[in-house]
Amino acid sequence: MNGNFKYWNPTKLYFGENSLNYLADELKNYGPVVMLSYGGGSIKRNGIYDAVIDILKKAGKTIIEDAGVMPNPTVEKLYEGARMARENNVDLILAVGGGSTIDYAKGVSTSAWCEEDPWQKYYLRGEEATCKVIPVGSILTMVGTGSEMNGGSVITNHAEGLKVGKVFGPYAFPKFTILNPTFTYTVPQYQMVAGFYDIMCHILEQYLSDDDDNTTDYIAEGLMQSLIRSSRVAVKNPRDYEARSNIMWTATWALNTLLKMGKSTDWEVHMIGQAVGAHTNATHGMTLAAVSMAYYHHILDAGLPKFVRFAQNVWGIHGEGKSDRQIAEEGLQALEAWMREIGVVLHLKELGVTDEMIPAIADSTFLLTGGYKTLTREEVIEILKESM
Ligand code: NZQ
Ligand code: ZN
C-alpha cells in the first residue's frame, strides 16, 4: 500500500430507529441558540420537523428557523444564511435534510464570522477557514452524498456557471450525525435511486486509481457488493428496513474519507457531473449516472487491470477463455445493467442538456490528474456527446 496519510474522523454517529433519542444529550454540549436549517418542506410533511422542534423546545433552546435550502444550494442562499447566523449569534447549526442542507450548513458555519467573501475564499481559492467556525450537527433524511460524516460542501453559482465542492478539514465536519433509516422512507423514488448511484460513483471514484495492492480497495469492493444487493431490494420495496439501513451505512462509509486512504483518487465523473449540474440544476446523482458509462469506456484501456478486478470481484464475471478487455467490458455491462435495473438516467438529454450547451459545460469542467487518464477539454466534449 502506497501513500502517507493521517486518518481522523471527528463525527460522532448515532445509528438506528431510536437514534433521534440521542439529540437531547448532544444539545447539552452547545449554547442556547440553535439555527435549524432545512430544505423545501419534506421534513414538515413526514413529521421529522415536529419531532425535532419538540426536542429543541424541551432543551430550552432559542430556535432560529432557516428554511428553504434548495437542492444544489446556491451562493446567494449561503450569503443569506451566514448573515442570519452571525446576526443571531448562533451556537449550533442543526441541519435536517439531505446533502444539500448539510453541505450548506458547513458553508454557513465557516462563513458567518469570515470577513472575506466565502465564495472567493473557500470555493474558488480553496482556502481553509481562518475565523470562528460554528459547530454543525446533522440529521440525515436522504442518503447518498456522505456529507453527514465529511467536510464536503458543494455550492452552485449559477451566474458564473460553476458548481464547486470545497472539502473542509475535520474542523468543519458535523460534530454529530443522527442516522435513522426510517427517515429516508419518504424520499421520492427518483431521488432515492439518484442517491444509490451517487454512492456507487463515490466508491468508484476512489477505487479507480493506482495499481498497488491496497487494503482500501478490498473495503471498496465489499461496500459495492452490499450496495448492489440492498439497492435491488430497496427499489422494489423502499420500506425494507434491512436494505435501507445497509444503504445508509454504506453511503456514509463510501465518502467519509476512509476509502481515499493511500489512494490518489479520480473524481473526474464528479467534475463533469457538477459542470452539468451548474448548467442544468439537475439532480446530482443523475448527472453522474448520465456521463459515467461514456467516461468508463473512455478510460478502460488506461486502467485495464483495475477494470478486470472490478468485473471479477464485484460482479462475479468469470475469466476463463476471455481476454482482459472482454472481462473488463463485461464488468461495465454488468454495471450498466444494474443502473437500468434501479432506474437511473443514462442520457444527458433527459436532464435538459442540448448540443449547444456542450462547449460551456466542458469549460466548467475541472480536469483532475489522480485517475488512470487525465482528460483534455476535447475528450470531455467527446464524453459529453457520447452521453447525450
Ligand atoms: O428540500 P426538501 O423538501 O427536504 O426535499 C429534498 C430535495 O428535494 C428531498 N428529500 C430529502 N429527504 C427527504 C426528501 N423528500 C422526502 N422525504 C425525505 N426524507 O430530496 C431532494 C434532494 O435533496 P438533496 O439534499 O438535494 O439531495 P442529496 O442528498 O443528493 O444532496 C445533493 C447535494 O450534495 C452535493 C451535491 O452536489 C448536491 O449539491 N454533494 C455533496 C457531497 C459531499 N458533501 O461530500 C459529495 C457529493 O458528491 C455531492 O456532490
Ligand atoms: Zn457525489
Short mmCIF file of C-alpha atoms in Angstrom, two decimals, residues 66-321:
data_model
loop_
_atom_site.label_atom_id
_atom_site.label_comp_id
_atom_site.label_asym_id
_atom_site.label_seq_id
_atom_site.Cartn_x
_atom_site.Cartn_y
_atom_site.Cartn_z
CA ASP A 66 -33.65 28.77 8.37
CA ALA A 67 -35.91 27.14 5.79
CA GLY A 68 -35.69 26.76 2.02
CA VAL A 69 -32.27 25.27 1.42
CA MET A 70 -32.68 24.20 -2.19
CA PRO A 71 -31.21 21.09 -3.86
CA ASN A 72 -27.80 22.21 -5.18
CA PRO A 73 -27.63 25.13 -2.71
CA THR A 74 -26.76 28.48 -4.20
CA VAL A 75 -24.19 31.05 -3.23
CA GLU A 76 -26.99 33.57 -2.63
CA LYS A 77 -28.59 31.26 -0.04
CA LEU A 78 -25.16 30.78 1.56
CA TYR A 79 -24.72 34.55 1.98
CA GLU A 80 -28.23 34.84 3.46
CA GLY A 81 -27.65 32.00 5.95
CA ALA A 82 -24.25 33.34 7.00
CA ARG A 83 -25.79 36.75 7.72
CA MET A 84 -28.59 35.14 9.74
CA ALA A 85 -26.19 33.02 11.78
CA ARG A 86 -24.00 36.00 12.61
CA GLU A 87 -26.84 38.38 13.45
CA ASN A 88 -28.33 35.83 15.85
CA ASN A 89 -25.01 34.77 17.36
CA VAL A 90 -25.85 31.14 16.68
CA ASP A 91 -24.21 28.44 18.87
CA LEU A 92 -25.12 25.38 16.80
CA ILE A 93 -26.39 24.84 13.26
CA LEU A 94 -28.68 21.81 13.18
CA ALA A 95 -29.02 20.67 9.56
CA VAL A 96 -32.01 18.41 8.94
CA GLY A 97 -32.11 17.09 5.39
CA GLY A 98 -30.03 15.63 2.61
CA GLY A 99 -26.59 16.50 1.32
CA SER A 100 -27.72 19.93 0.13
CA THR A 101 -28.79 21.06 3.59
CA ILE A 102 -25.73 19.63 5.33
CA ASP A 103 -23.30 21.00 2.70
CA TYR A 104 -24.93 24.38 3.05
CA ALA A 105 -24.74 24.24 6.86
CA LYS A 106 -20.97 23.68 6.64
CA GLY A 107 -20.71 26.65 4.30
CA VAL A 108 -22.67 28.83 6.72
CA SER A 109 -20.67 27.59 9.69
CA THR A 110 -17.38 28.66 8.11
CA SER A 111 -18.73 31.86 6.51
CA ALA A 112 -20.73 33.54 9.28
CA TRP A 113 -17.69 35.04 11.02
CA CYS A 114 -15.47 35.23 7.93
CA GLU A 115 -14.62 38.79 6.87
CA GLU A 116 -13.81 37.77 3.29
CA ASP A 117 -16.20 36.68 0.55
CA PRO A 118 -16.65 32.94 1.25
CA TRP A 119 -17.30 32.07 -2.41
CA GLN A 120 -13.93 33.54 -3.34
CA LYS A 121 -12.05 32.28 -0.31
CA TYR A 122 -13.33 28.71 0.07
CA TYR A 123 -14.85 27.67 -3.22
CA LEU A 124 -12.64 29.45 -5.77
CA ARG A 125 -9.32 29.72 -3.91
CA GLY A 126 -9.83 26.53 -1.85
CA GLU A 127 -8.52 28.07 1.37
CA GLU A 128 -9.22 26.85 4.89
CA ALA A 129 -11.30 28.77 7.42
CA THR A 130 -9.35 31.28 9.50
CA CYS A 131 -12.30 32.59 11.54
CA LYS A 132 -14.56 31.20 14.25
CA VAL A 133 -16.43 28.15 12.91
CA ILE A 134 -19.93 27.45 14.22
CA PRO A 135 -20.43 23.77 15.07
CA VAL A 136 -22.81 21.76 12.86
CA GLY A 137 -24.94 18.79 13.86
CA SER A 138 -26.86 16.83 11.26
CA ILE A 139 -29.95 14.66 10.99
CA LEU A 140 -29.84 12.89 7.65
CA THR A 141 -33.07 12.36 5.70
CA MET A 142 -31.76 11.43 2.23
CA VAL A 143 -28.89 9.04 1.61
CA GLY A 144 -26.09 9.37 -0.93
CA THR A 145 -23.64 12.21 -0.56
CA GLY A 146 -21.78 11.20 2.60
CA SER A 147 -22.00 14.82 3.76
CA GLU A 148 -23.07 13.55 7.19
CA MET A 149 -19.53 12.45 8.01
CA ASN A 150 -17.22 14.50 5.82
CA GLY A 151 -16.05 18.05 5.17
CA GLY A 152 -17.57 18.38 1.70
CA SER A 153 -19.64 21.44 0.87
CA VAL A 154 -20.81 21.88 -2.72
CA ILE A 155 -22.18 25.30 -3.66
CA THR A 156 -23.59 26.39 -7.02
CA ASN A 157 -23.03 29.81 -8.56
CA HIS A 158 -25.42 29.99 -11.50
CA ALA A 159 -24.25 33.43 -12.59
CA GLU A 160 -20.70 32.12 -13.01
CA GLY A 161 -21.81 28.73 -14.39
CA LEU A 162 -19.89 26.93 -11.65
CA LYS A 163 -20.74 24.23 -9.13
CA VAL A 164 -17.77 23.83 -6.81
CA GLY A 165 -17.06 21.43 -3.98
CA LYS A 166 -14.89 22.64 -1.13
CA VAL A 167 -13.57 19.89 1.13
CA PHE A 168 -13.05 21.46 4.54
CA GLY A 169 -10.81 19.92 7.18
CA PRO A 170 -12.14 17.99 10.19
CA TYR A 171 -12.95 21.28 11.95
CA ALA A 172 -16.00 21.62 9.68
CA PHE A 173 -17.23 18.01 9.76
CA PRO A 174 -20.57 17.62 11.56
CA LYS A 175 -19.84 17.22 15.26
CA PHE A 176 -22.57 14.60 15.43
CA THR A 177 -24.92 12.94 12.97
CA ILE A 178 -28.17 11.12 13.55
CA LEU A 179 -28.83 8.34 11.05
CA ASN A 180 -32.32 6.89 11.22
CA PRO A 181 -33.04 4.73 8.15
CA THR A 182 -36.81 5.16 8.57
CA PHE A 183 -36.39 8.92 7.98
CA THR A 184 -35.46 8.10 4.38
CA TYR A 185 -38.65 6.14 3.60
CA THR A 186 -40.43 9.20 2.18
CA VAL A 187 -37.66 10.17 -0.28
CA PRO A 188 -39.18 10.09 -3.81
CA GLN A 189 -38.01 7.13 -5.92
CA TYR A 190 -36.15 9.39 -8.39
CA GLN A 191 -34.12 10.98 -5.59
CA MET A 192 -33.62 7.64 -3.86
CA VAL A 193 -32.06 5.92 -6.86
CA ALA A 194 -30.02 9.02 -7.71
CA GLY A 195 -28.59 8.67 -4.21
CA PHE A 196 -27.85 4.98 -4.81
CA TYR A 197 -25.85 5.82 -7.91
CA ASP A 198 -24.08 8.66 -6.10
CA ILE A 199 -22.85 6.08 -3.57
CA MET A 200 -21.59 3.73 -6.30
CA CYS A 201 -19.86 6.61 -8.02
CA HIS A 202 -18.15 7.79 -4.83
CA ILE A 203 -16.72 4.32 -4.32
CA LEU A 204 -15.59 4.03 -7.95
CA GLU A 205 -14.00 7.49 -7.98
CA GLN A 206 -11.64 6.29 -5.25
CA TYR A 207 -11.30 2.65 -6.35
CA LEU A 208 -10.38 3.52 -9.95
CA SER A 209 -6.90 4.87 -9.22
CA ASP A 210 -3.41 3.45 -8.62
CA ASP A 211 -2.01 -0.03 -9.29
CA ASP A 212 -0.72 -1.16 -5.90
CA ASP A 213 -2.41 -3.78 -3.74
CA ASN A 214 -4.30 -1.67 -1.21
CA THR A 215 -6.50 -2.82 1.70
CA THR A 216 -8.77 0.13 0.98
CA ASP A 217 -9.74 -1.39 -2.39
CA TYR A 218 -11.00 -4.57 -0.71
CA ILE A 219 -13.18 -2.44 1.59
CA ALA A 220 -14.49 -0.64 -1.51
CA GLU A 221 -15.41 -3.96 -3.16
CA GLY A 222 -17.34 -5.06 -0.07
CA LEU A 223 -19.24 -1.80 0.05
CA MET A 224 -20.14 -2.08 -3.64
CA GLN A 225 -21.42 -5.65 -3.16
CA SER A 226 -23.58 -4.57 -0.25
CA LEU A 227 -24.95 -1.60 -2.20
CA ILE A 228 -25.82 -3.72 -5.24
CA ARG A 229 -27.63 -6.29 -3.13
CA SER A 230 -29.58 -3.83 -0.99
CA SER A 231 -30.43 -1.42 -3.82
CA ARG A 232 -32.12 -4.28 -5.70
CA VAL A 233 -34.33 -4.90 -2.68
CA ALA A 234 -35.00 -1.21 -1.97
CA VAL A 235 -36.18 -0.29 -5.47
CA LYS A 236 -38.89 -2.93 -5.17
CA ASN A 237 -39.72 -2.21 -1.55
CA PRO A 238 -38.48 1.19 -0.33
CA ARG A 239 -39.67 0.39 3.20
CA ASP A 240 -37.44 -2.65 3.59
CA TYR A 241 -35.57 -1.64 6.75
CA GLU A 242 -32.74 -4.07 6.26
CA ALA A 243 -31.98 -2.75 2.78
CA ARG A 244 -32.41 0.93 3.62
CA SER A 245 -30.26 0.68 6.75
CA ASN A 246 -27.48 -1.11 4.88
CA ILE A 247 -27.55 1.51 2.15
CA MET A 248 -27.45 4.32 4.70
CA TRP A 249 -24.39 2.81 6.36
CA THR A 250 -22.71 2.10 3.01
CA ALA A 251 -23.23 5.69 1.85
CA THR A 252 -21.57 7.04 4.97
CA TRP A 253 -18.51 4.82 4.56
CA ALA A 254 -18.33 5.48 0.84
CA LEU A 255 -17.37 9.09 1.43
CA ASN A 256 -16.20 9.66 4.97
CA THR A 257 -12.51 9.80 3.95
CA LEU A 258 -11.74 6.10 4.66
CA LEU A 259 -11.75 4.98 1.01
CA LYS A 260 -9.29 7.64 -0.08
CA MET A 261 -6.58 6.48 2.31
CA GLY A 262 -3.46 5.64 0.35
CA LYS A 263 -5.21 6.43 -2.93
CA SER A 264 -4.64 9.16 -5.49
CA THR A 265 -8.39 9.07 -6.41
CA ASP A 266 -10.04 10.02 -9.69
CA TRP A 267 -13.19 12.23 -9.23
CA GLU A 268 -13.46 13.14 -12.92
CA VAL A 269 -17.03 11.81 -13.20
CA HIS A 270 -17.94 14.24 -10.42
CA MET A 271 -16.18 17.10 -12.18
CA ILE A 272 -18.17 16.50 -15.38
CA GLY A 273 -21.38 15.84 -13.43
CA GLN A 274 -21.01 19.02 -11.41
CA ALA A 275 -20.45 21.04 -14.59
CA VAL A 276 -23.67 19.54 -15.97
CA GLY A 277 -25.36 20.48 -12.69
CA ALA A 278 -24.11 24.06 -12.91
CA HIS A 279 -25.77 24.47 -16.31
CA THR A 280 -28.97 22.47 -15.70
CA ASN A 281 -29.54 22.32 -11.92
CA ALA A 282 -30.21 18.58 -12.44
CA THR A 283 -30.18 16.08 -9.56
CA HIS A 284 -26.59 15.33 -8.59
CA GLY A 285 -26.67 11.50 -8.79
CA MET A 286 -28.37 11.61 -12.18
CA THR A 287 -25.73 13.90 -13.65
CA LEU A 288 -23.13 11.30 -12.63
CA ALA A 289 -25.14 8.39 -13.99
CA ALA A 290 -25.64 10.07 -17.36
CA VAL A 291 -21.93 10.56 -18.05
CA SER A 292 -20.42 7.52 -16.30
CA MET A 293 -20.66 4.85 -18.99
CA ALA A 294 -19.07 7.06 -21.65
CA TYR A 295 -16.32 8.04 -19.21
CA TYR A 296 -15.55 4.49 -18.06
CA HIS A 297 -15.35 3.20 -21.64
CA HIS A 298 -13.06 6.13 -22.42
CA ILE A 299 -10.57 5.26 -19.66
CA LEU A 300 -10.95 1.47 -19.86
CA ASP A 301 -7.65 0.75 -21.59
CA ALA A 302 -5.70 3.10 -19.33
CA GLY A 303 -6.97 1.34 -16.20
CA LEU A 304 -7.49 -2.16 -17.61
CA PRO A 305 -6.19 -4.28 -14.68
CA LYS A 306 -8.47 -2.47 -12.21
CA PHE A 307 -11.49 -2.79 -14.50
CA VAL A 308 -10.77 -6.54 -14.76
CA ARG A 309 -10.63 -6.77 -10.98
CA PHE A 310 -13.88 -4.76 -10.71
CA ALA A 311 -15.60 -7.17 -13.12
CA GLN A 312 -14.42 -10.27 -11.28
CA ASN A 313 -14.59 -9.22 -7.63
CA VAL A 314 -17.68 -7.02 -7.70
CA TRP A 315 -19.79 -8.57 -10.46
CA GLY A 316 -18.54 -12.18 -10.36
CA ILE A 317 -17.59 -12.25 -14.05
CA HIS A 318 -15.73 -15.47 -14.92
CA GLY A 319 -12.49 -15.01 -16.81
CA GLU A 320 -11.79 -18.40 -18.44
CA GLY A 321 -11.06 -18.16 -22.13
#
